[in-house]
PDB file of C-alpha atoms and ligand atoms in Angstrom:
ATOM      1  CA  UNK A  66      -6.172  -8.483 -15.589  1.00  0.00           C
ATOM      2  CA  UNK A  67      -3.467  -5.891 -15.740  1.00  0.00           C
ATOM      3  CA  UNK A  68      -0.124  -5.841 -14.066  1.00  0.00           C
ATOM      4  CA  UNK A  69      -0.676  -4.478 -10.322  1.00  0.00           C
ATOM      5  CA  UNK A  70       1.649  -4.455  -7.231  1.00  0.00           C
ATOM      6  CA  UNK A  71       0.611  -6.154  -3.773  1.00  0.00           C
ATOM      7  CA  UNK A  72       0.267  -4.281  -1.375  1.00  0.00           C
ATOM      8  CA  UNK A  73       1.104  -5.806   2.010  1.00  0.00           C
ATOM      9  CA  UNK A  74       0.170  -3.860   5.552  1.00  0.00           C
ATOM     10  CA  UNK A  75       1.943  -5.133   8.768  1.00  0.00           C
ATOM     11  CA  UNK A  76       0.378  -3.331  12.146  1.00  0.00           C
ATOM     12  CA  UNK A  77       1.063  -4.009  15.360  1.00  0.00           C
ATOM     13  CA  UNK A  78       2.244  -2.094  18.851  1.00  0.00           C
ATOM     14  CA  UNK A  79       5.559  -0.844  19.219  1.00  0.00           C
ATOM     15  CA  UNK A  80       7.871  -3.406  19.846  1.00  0.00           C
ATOM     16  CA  UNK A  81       5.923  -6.316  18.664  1.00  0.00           C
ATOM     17  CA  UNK A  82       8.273  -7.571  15.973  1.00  0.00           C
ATOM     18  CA  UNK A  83       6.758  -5.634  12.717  1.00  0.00           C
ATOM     19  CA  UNK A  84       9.982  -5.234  11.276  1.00  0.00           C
ATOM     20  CA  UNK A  85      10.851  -8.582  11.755  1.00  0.00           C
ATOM     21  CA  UNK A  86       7.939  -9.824   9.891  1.00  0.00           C
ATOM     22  CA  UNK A  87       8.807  -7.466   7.179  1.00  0.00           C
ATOM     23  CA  UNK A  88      12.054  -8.658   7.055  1.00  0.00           C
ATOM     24  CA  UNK A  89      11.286 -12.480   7.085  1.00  0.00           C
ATOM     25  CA  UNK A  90       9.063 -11.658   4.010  1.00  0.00           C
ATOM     26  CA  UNK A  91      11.569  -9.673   1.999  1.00  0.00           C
ATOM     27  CA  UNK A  92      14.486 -11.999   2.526  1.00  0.00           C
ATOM     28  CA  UNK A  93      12.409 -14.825   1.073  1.00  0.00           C
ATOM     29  CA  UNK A  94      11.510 -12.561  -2.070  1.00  0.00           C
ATOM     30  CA  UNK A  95      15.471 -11.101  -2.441  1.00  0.00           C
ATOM     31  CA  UNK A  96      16.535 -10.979  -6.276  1.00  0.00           C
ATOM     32  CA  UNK A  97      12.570 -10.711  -6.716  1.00  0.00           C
ATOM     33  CA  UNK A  98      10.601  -6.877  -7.242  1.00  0.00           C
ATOM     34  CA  UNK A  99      10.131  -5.946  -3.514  1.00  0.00           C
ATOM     35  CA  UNK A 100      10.225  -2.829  -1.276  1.00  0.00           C
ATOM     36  CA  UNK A 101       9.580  -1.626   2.075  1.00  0.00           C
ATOM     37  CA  UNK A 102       7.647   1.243   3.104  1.00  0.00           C
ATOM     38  CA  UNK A 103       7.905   2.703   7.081  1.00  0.00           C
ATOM     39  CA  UNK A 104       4.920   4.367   8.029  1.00  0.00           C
ATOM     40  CA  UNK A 105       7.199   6.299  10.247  1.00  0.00           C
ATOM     41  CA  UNK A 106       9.031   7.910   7.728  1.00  0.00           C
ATOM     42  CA  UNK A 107       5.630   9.410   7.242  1.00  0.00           C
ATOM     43  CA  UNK A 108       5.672  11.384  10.689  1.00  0.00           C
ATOM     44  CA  UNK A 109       4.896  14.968  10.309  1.00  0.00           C
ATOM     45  CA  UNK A 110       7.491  17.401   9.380  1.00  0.00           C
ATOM     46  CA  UNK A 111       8.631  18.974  12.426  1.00  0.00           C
ATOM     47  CA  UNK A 112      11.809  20.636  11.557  1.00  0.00           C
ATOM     48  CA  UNK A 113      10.658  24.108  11.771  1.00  0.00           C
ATOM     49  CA  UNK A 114       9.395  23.042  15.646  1.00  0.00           C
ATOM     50  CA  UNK A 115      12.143  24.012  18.322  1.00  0.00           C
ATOM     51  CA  UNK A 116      13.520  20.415  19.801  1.00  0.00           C
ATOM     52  CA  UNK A 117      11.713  20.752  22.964  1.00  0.00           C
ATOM     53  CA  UNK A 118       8.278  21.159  21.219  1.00  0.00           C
ATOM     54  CA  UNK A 119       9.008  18.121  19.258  1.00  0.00           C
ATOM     55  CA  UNK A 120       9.995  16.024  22.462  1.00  0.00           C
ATOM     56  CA  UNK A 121       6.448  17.187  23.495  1.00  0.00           C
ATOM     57  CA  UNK A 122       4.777  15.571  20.734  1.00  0.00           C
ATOM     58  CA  UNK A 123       2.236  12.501  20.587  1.00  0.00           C
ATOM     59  CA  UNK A 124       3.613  10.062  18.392  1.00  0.00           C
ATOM     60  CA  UNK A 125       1.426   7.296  18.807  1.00  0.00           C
ATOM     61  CA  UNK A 126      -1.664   9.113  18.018  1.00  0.00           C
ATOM     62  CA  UNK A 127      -2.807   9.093  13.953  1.00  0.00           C
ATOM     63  CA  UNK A 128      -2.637  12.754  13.664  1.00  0.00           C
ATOM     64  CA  UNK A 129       0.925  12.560  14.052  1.00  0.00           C
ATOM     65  CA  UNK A 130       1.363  10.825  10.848  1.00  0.00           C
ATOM     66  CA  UNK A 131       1.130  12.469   6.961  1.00  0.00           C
ATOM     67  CA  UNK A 132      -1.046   9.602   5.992  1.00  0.00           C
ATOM     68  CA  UNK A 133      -1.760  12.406   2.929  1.00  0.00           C
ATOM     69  CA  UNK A 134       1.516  12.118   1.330  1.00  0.00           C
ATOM     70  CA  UNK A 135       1.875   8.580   2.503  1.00  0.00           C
ATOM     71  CA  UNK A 136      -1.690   7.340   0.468  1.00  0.00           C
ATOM     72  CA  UNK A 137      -0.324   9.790  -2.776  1.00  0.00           C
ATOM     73  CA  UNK A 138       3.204   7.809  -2.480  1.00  0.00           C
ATOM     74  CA  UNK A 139       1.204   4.140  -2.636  1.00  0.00           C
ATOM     75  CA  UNK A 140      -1.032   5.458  -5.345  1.00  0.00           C
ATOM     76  CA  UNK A 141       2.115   6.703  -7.483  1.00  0.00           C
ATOM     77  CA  UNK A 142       3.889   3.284  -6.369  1.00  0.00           C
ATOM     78  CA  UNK A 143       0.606   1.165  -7.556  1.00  0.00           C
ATOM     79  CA  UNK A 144       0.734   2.944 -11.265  1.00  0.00           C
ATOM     80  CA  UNK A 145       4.536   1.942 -11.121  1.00  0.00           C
ATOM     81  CA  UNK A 146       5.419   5.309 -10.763  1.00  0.00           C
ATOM     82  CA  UNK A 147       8.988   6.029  -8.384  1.00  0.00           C
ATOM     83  CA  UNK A 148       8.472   8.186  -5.183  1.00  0.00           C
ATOM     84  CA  UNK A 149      11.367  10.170  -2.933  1.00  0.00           C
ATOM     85  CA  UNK A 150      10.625   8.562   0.477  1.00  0.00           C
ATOM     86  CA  UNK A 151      11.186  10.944   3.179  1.00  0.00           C
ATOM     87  CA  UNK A 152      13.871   9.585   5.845  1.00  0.00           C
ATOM     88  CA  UNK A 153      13.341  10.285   9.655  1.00  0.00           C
ATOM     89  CA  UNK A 154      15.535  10.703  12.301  1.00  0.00           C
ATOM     90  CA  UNK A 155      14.228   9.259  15.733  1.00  0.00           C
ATOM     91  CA  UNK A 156      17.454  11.013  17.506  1.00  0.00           C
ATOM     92  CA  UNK A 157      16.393  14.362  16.493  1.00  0.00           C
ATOM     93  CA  UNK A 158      12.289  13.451  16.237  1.00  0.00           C
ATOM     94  CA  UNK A 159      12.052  15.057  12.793  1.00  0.00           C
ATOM     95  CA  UNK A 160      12.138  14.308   9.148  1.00  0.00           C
ATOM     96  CA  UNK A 161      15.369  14.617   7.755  1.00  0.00           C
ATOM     97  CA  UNK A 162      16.144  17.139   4.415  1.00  0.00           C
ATOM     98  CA  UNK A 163      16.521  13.895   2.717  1.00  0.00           C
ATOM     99  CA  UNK A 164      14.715  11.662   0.817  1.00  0.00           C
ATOM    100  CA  UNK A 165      15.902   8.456  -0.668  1.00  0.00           C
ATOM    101  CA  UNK A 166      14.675   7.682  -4.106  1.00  0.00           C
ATOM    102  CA  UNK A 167      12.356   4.725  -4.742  1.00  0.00           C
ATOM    103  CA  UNK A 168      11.857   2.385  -7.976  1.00  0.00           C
ATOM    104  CA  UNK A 169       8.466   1.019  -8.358  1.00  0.00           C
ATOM    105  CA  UNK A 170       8.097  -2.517  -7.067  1.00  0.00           C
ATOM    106  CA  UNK A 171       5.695  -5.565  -7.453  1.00  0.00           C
ATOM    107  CA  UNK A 172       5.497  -6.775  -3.760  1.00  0.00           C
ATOM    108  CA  UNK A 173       5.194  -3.394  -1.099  1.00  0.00           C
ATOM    109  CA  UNK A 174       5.179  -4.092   2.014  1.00  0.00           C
ATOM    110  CA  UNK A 175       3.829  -0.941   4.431  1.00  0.00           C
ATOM    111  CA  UNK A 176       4.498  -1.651   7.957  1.00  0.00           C
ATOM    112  CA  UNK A 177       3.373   0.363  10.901  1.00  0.00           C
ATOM    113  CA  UNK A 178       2.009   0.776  14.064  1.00  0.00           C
ATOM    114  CA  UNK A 179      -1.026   2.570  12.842  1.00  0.00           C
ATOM    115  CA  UNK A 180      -1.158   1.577   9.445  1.00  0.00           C
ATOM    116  CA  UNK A 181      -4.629  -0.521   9.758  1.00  0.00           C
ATOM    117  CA  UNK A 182      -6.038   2.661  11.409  1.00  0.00           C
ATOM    118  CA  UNK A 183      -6.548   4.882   7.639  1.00  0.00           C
ATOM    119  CA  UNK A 184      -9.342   3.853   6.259  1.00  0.00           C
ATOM    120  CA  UNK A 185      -7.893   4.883   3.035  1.00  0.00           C
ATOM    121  CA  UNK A 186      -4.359   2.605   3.871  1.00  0.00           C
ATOM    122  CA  UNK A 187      -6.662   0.040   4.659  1.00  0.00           C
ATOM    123  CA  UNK A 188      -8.239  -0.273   1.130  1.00  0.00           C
ATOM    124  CA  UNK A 189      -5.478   0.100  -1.027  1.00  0.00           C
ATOM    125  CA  UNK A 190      -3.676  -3.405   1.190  1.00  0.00           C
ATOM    126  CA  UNK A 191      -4.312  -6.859  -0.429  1.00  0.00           C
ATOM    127  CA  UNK A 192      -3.452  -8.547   2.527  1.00  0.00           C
ATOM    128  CA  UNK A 193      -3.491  -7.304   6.169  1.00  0.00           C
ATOM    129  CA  UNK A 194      -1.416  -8.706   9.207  1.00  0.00           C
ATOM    130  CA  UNK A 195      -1.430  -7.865  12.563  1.00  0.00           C
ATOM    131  CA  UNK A 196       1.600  -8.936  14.818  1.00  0.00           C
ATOM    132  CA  UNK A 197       0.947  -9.757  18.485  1.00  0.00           C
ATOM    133  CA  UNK A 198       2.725  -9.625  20.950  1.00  0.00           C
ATOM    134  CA  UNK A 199       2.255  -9.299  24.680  1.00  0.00           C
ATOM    135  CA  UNK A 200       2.862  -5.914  26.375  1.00  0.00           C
ATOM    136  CA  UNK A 201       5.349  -7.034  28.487  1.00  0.00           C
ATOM    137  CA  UNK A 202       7.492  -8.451  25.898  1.00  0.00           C
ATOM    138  CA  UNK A 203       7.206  -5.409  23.976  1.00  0.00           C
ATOM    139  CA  UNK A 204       8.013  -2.864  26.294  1.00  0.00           C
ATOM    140  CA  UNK A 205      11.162  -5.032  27.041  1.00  0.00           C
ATOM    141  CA  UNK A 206      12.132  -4.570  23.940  1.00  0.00           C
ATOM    142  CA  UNK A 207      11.197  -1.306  23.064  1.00  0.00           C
ATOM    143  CA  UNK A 208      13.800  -0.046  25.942  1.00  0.00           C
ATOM    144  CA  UNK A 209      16.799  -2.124  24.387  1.00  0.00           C
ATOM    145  CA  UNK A 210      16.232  -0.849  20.805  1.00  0.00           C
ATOM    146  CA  UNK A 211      14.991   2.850  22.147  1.00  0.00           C
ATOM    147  CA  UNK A 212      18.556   2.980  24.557  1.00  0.00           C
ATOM    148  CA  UNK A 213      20.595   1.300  21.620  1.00  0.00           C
ATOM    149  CA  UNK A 214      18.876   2.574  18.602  1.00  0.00           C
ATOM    150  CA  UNK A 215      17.244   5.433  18.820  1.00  0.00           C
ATOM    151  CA  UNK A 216      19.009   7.690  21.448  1.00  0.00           C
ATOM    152  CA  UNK A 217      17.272   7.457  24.592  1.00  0.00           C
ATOM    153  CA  UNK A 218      17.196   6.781  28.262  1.00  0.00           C
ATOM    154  CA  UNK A 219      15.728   4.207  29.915  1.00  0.00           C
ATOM    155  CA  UNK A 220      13.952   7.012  32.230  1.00  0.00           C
ATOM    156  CA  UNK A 221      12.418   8.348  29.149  1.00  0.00           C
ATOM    157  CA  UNK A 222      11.644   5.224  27.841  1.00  0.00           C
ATOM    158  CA  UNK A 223       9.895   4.669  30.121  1.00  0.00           C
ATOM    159  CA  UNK A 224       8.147   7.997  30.884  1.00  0.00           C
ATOM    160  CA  UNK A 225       6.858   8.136  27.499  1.00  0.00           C
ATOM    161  CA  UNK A 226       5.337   4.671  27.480  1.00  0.00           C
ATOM    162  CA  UNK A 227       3.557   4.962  30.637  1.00  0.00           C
ATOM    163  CA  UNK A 228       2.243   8.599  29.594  1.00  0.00           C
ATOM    164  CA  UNK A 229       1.710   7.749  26.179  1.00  0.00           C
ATOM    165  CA  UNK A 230       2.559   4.628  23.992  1.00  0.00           C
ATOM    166  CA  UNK A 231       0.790   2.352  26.281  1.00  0.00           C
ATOM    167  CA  UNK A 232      -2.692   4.444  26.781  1.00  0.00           C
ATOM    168  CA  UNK A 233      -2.433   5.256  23.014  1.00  0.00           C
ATOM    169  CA  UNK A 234      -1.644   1.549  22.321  1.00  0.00           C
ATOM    170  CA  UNK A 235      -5.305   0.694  23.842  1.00  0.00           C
ATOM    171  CA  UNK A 236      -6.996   3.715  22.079  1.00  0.00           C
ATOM    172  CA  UNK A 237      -5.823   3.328  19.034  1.00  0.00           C
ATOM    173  CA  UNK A 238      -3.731   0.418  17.891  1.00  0.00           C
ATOM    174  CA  UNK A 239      -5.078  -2.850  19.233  1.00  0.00           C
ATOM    175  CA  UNK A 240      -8.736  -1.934  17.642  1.00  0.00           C
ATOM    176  CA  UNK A 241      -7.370  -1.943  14.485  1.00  0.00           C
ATOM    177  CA  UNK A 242      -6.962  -6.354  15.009  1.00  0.00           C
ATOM    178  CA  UNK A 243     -10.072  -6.246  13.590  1.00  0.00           C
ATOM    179  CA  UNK A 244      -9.367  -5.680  10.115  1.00  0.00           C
ATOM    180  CA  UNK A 245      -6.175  -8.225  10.004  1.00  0.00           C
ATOM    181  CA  UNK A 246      -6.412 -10.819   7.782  1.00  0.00           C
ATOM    182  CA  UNK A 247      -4.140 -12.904   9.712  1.00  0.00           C
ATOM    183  CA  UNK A 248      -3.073 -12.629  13.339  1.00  0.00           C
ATOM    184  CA  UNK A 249       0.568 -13.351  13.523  1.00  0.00           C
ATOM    185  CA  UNK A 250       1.573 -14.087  17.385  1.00  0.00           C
ATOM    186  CA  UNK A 251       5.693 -13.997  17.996  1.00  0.00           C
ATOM    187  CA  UNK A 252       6.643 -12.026  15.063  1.00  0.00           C
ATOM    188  CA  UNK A 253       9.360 -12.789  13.188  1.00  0.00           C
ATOM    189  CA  UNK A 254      10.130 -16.413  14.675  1.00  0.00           C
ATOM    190  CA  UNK A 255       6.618 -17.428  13.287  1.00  0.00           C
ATOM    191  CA  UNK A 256       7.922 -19.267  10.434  1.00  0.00           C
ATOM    192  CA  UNK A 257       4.671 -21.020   9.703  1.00  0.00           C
ATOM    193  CA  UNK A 258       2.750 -17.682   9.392  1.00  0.00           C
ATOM    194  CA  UNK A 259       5.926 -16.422   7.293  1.00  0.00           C
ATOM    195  CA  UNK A 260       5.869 -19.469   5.071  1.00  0.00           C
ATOM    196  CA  UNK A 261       1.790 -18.754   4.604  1.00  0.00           C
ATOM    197  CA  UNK A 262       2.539 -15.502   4.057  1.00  0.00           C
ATOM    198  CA  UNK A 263       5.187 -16.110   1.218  1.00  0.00           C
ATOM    199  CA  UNK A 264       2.768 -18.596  -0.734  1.00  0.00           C
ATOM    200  CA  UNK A 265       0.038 -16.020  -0.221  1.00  0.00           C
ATOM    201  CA  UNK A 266       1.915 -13.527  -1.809  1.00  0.00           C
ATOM    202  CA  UNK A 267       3.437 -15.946  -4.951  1.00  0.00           C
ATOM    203  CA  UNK A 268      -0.619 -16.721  -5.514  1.00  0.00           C
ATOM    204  CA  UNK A 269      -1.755 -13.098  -5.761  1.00  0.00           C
ATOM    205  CA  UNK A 270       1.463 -12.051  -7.967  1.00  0.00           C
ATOM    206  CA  UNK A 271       0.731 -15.114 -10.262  1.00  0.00           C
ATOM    207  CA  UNK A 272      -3.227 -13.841 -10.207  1.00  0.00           C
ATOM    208  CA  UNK A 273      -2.126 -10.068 -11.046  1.00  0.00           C
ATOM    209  CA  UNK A 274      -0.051 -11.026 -13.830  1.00  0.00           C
ATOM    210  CA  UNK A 275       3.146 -10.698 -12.623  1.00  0.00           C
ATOM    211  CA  UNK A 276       5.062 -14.004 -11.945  1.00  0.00           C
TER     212      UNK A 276
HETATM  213  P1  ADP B 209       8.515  -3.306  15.753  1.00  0.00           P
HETATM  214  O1  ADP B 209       8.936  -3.004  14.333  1.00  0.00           O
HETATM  215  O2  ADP B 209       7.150  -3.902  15.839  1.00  0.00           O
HETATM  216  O3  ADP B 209       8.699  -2.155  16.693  1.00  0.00           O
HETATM  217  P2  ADP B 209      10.867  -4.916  15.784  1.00  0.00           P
HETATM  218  O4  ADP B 209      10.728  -6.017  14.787  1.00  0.00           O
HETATM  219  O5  ADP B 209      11.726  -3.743  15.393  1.00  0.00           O
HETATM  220  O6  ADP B 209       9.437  -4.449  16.283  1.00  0.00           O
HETATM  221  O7  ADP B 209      11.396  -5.530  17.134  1.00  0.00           O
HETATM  222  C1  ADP B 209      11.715  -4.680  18.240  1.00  0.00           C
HETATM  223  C2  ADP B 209      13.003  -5.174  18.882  1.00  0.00           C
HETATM  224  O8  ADP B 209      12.800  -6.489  19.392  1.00  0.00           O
HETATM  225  C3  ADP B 209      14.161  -5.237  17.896  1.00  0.00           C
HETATM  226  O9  ADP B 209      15.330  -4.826  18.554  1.00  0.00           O
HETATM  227  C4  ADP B 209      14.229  -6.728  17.526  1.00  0.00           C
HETATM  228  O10 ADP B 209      15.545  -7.132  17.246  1.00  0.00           O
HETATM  229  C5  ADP B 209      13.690  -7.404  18.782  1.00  0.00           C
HETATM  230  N1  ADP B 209      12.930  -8.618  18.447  1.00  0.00           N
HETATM  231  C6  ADP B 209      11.941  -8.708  17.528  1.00  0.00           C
HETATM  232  N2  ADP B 209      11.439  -9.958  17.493  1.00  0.00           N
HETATM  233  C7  ADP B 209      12.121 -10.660  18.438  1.00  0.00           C
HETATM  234  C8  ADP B 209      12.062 -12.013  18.913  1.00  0.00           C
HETATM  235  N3  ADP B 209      11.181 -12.898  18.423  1.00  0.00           N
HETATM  236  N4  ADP B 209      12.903 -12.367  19.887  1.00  0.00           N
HETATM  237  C9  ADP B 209      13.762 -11.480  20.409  1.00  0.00           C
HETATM  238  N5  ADP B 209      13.887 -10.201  20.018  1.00  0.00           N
HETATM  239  C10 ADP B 209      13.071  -9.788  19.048  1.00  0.00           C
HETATM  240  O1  C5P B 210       9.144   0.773  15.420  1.00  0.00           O
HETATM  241  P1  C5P B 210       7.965   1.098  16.307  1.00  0.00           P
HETATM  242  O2  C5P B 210       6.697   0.490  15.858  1.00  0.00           O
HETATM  243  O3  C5P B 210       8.243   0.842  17.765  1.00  0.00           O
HETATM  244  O4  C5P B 210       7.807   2.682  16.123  1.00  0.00           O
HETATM  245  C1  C5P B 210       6.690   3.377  16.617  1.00  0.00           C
HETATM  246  C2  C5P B 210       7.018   4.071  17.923  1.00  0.00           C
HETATM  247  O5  C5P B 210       8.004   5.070  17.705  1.00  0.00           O
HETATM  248  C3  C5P B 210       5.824   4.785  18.516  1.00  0.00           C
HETATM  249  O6  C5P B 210       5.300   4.006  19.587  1.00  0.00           O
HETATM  250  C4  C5P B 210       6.384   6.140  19.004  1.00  0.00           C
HETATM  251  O7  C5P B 210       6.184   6.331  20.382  1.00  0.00           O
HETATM  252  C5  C5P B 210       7.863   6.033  18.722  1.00  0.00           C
HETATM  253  N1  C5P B 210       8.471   7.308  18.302  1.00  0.00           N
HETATM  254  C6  C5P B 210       9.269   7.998  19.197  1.00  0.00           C
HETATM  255  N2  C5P B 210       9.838   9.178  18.820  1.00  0.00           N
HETATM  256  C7  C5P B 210       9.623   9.698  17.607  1.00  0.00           C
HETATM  257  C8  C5P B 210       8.806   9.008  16.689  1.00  0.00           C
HETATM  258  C9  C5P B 210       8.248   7.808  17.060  1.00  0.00           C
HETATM  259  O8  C5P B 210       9.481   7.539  20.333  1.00  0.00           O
HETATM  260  N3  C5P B 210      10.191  10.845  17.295  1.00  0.00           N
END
């Protein structure tokens, strides 16, 4: 068999400790071929949208997300071709006029809320993880990391979960458990499901020719 990147998709709600997982796994493949892809540098492009239109906007729905240009970077990534990721500003809810230049890798991990949703995403993952974590917990966090992080007030924290991330959450993200491979509960402090992970991926890079 030819040489072939794995493609690894983390979902899970907001707050549930995606990027930890992601993390975990990348620190224990550092020095090795690895990247990270955010479906939510994927967003829409908004920047031609006034900044109150763009506060207005459903971001926890799939429409909100170029899955199109997403799917064509994967597809140039799997042929070990390099793509200019967009970069996305949660401050100003828009893509940036940047993009950040990525090398082809042999381990990409896509991590998302919505990332099990795409059909399309779905089939081009190897392995698919969903991390869960109760609703409480997350929303906890989310208001930390929203108030520290990403330049908002607790009041609209709030707002927009109860209108929005949480009824979205229901619709659309926790369905897509179903098509996870693995269930990982506590995120990133699951070292057993990281460890599992980590030989996982060393057997399928060993079976696609690349280790
Ligand atoms: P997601 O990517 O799913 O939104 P993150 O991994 O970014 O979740 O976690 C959201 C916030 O919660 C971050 O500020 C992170 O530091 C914190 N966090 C994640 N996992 C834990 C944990 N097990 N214990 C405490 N805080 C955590
Ligand atoms: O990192 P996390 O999984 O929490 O990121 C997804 C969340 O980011 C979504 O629940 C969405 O509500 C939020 N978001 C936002 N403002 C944006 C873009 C995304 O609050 N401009």
């Amino acid at each position: 068999m030819g040489k072939k990147p794995v493609v690894i998709g983390v979902a899970g709600g907001t707050g549930s400790g995606k990027t930890s997982v992601t993390k975990a796994i990348y620190e224990h493949f550092q020095g090795h071929s690895i990247l990270m892809l955010e479906q939510d540098y994927y967003y829409k492009d908004q920047s031609r949208l006034p900044f109150e239109e763009r506060l207005k906007t459903n971001y926890d729905h799939p429409l909100a997300f170029d899955n199109d240009l997403l799917i064509d970077h994967l597809h140039k990534l799997l042929n070990y071709e390099p793509i200019e990721k967009p970069v996305y500003d949660y401050a100003l809810h828009t893509r940036s006029d940047k993009v950040i230049h990525v090398e082809p890798k042999d381990v990409i991990i896509l991590e998302g809320i919505l990332v099990l949703e795409d059909e399309r995403l779905r089939n081009l993952m190897d392995i698919k993880l969903f991390v869960d974590t109760d609703a409480d917990i997350r929303i906890i966090r989310r208001i930390l990391r929203d108030i520290k992080e990403r330049g908002r007030t607790i009041d609209s924290v709030i707002e927009q979960y109860v209108s929005v991330v949480r009824p979205m959450h229901n619709q659309f993200v926790e369905p897509t458990k179903r098509y996870a491979d693995i269930i990982i509960p506590e995120g990133g402090q699951n070292h057993v499901a990281i460890d599992l992970m980590v030989t996982k991926i060393q057997t399928i890079l060993e079976q696609n020719a690349i280790l």
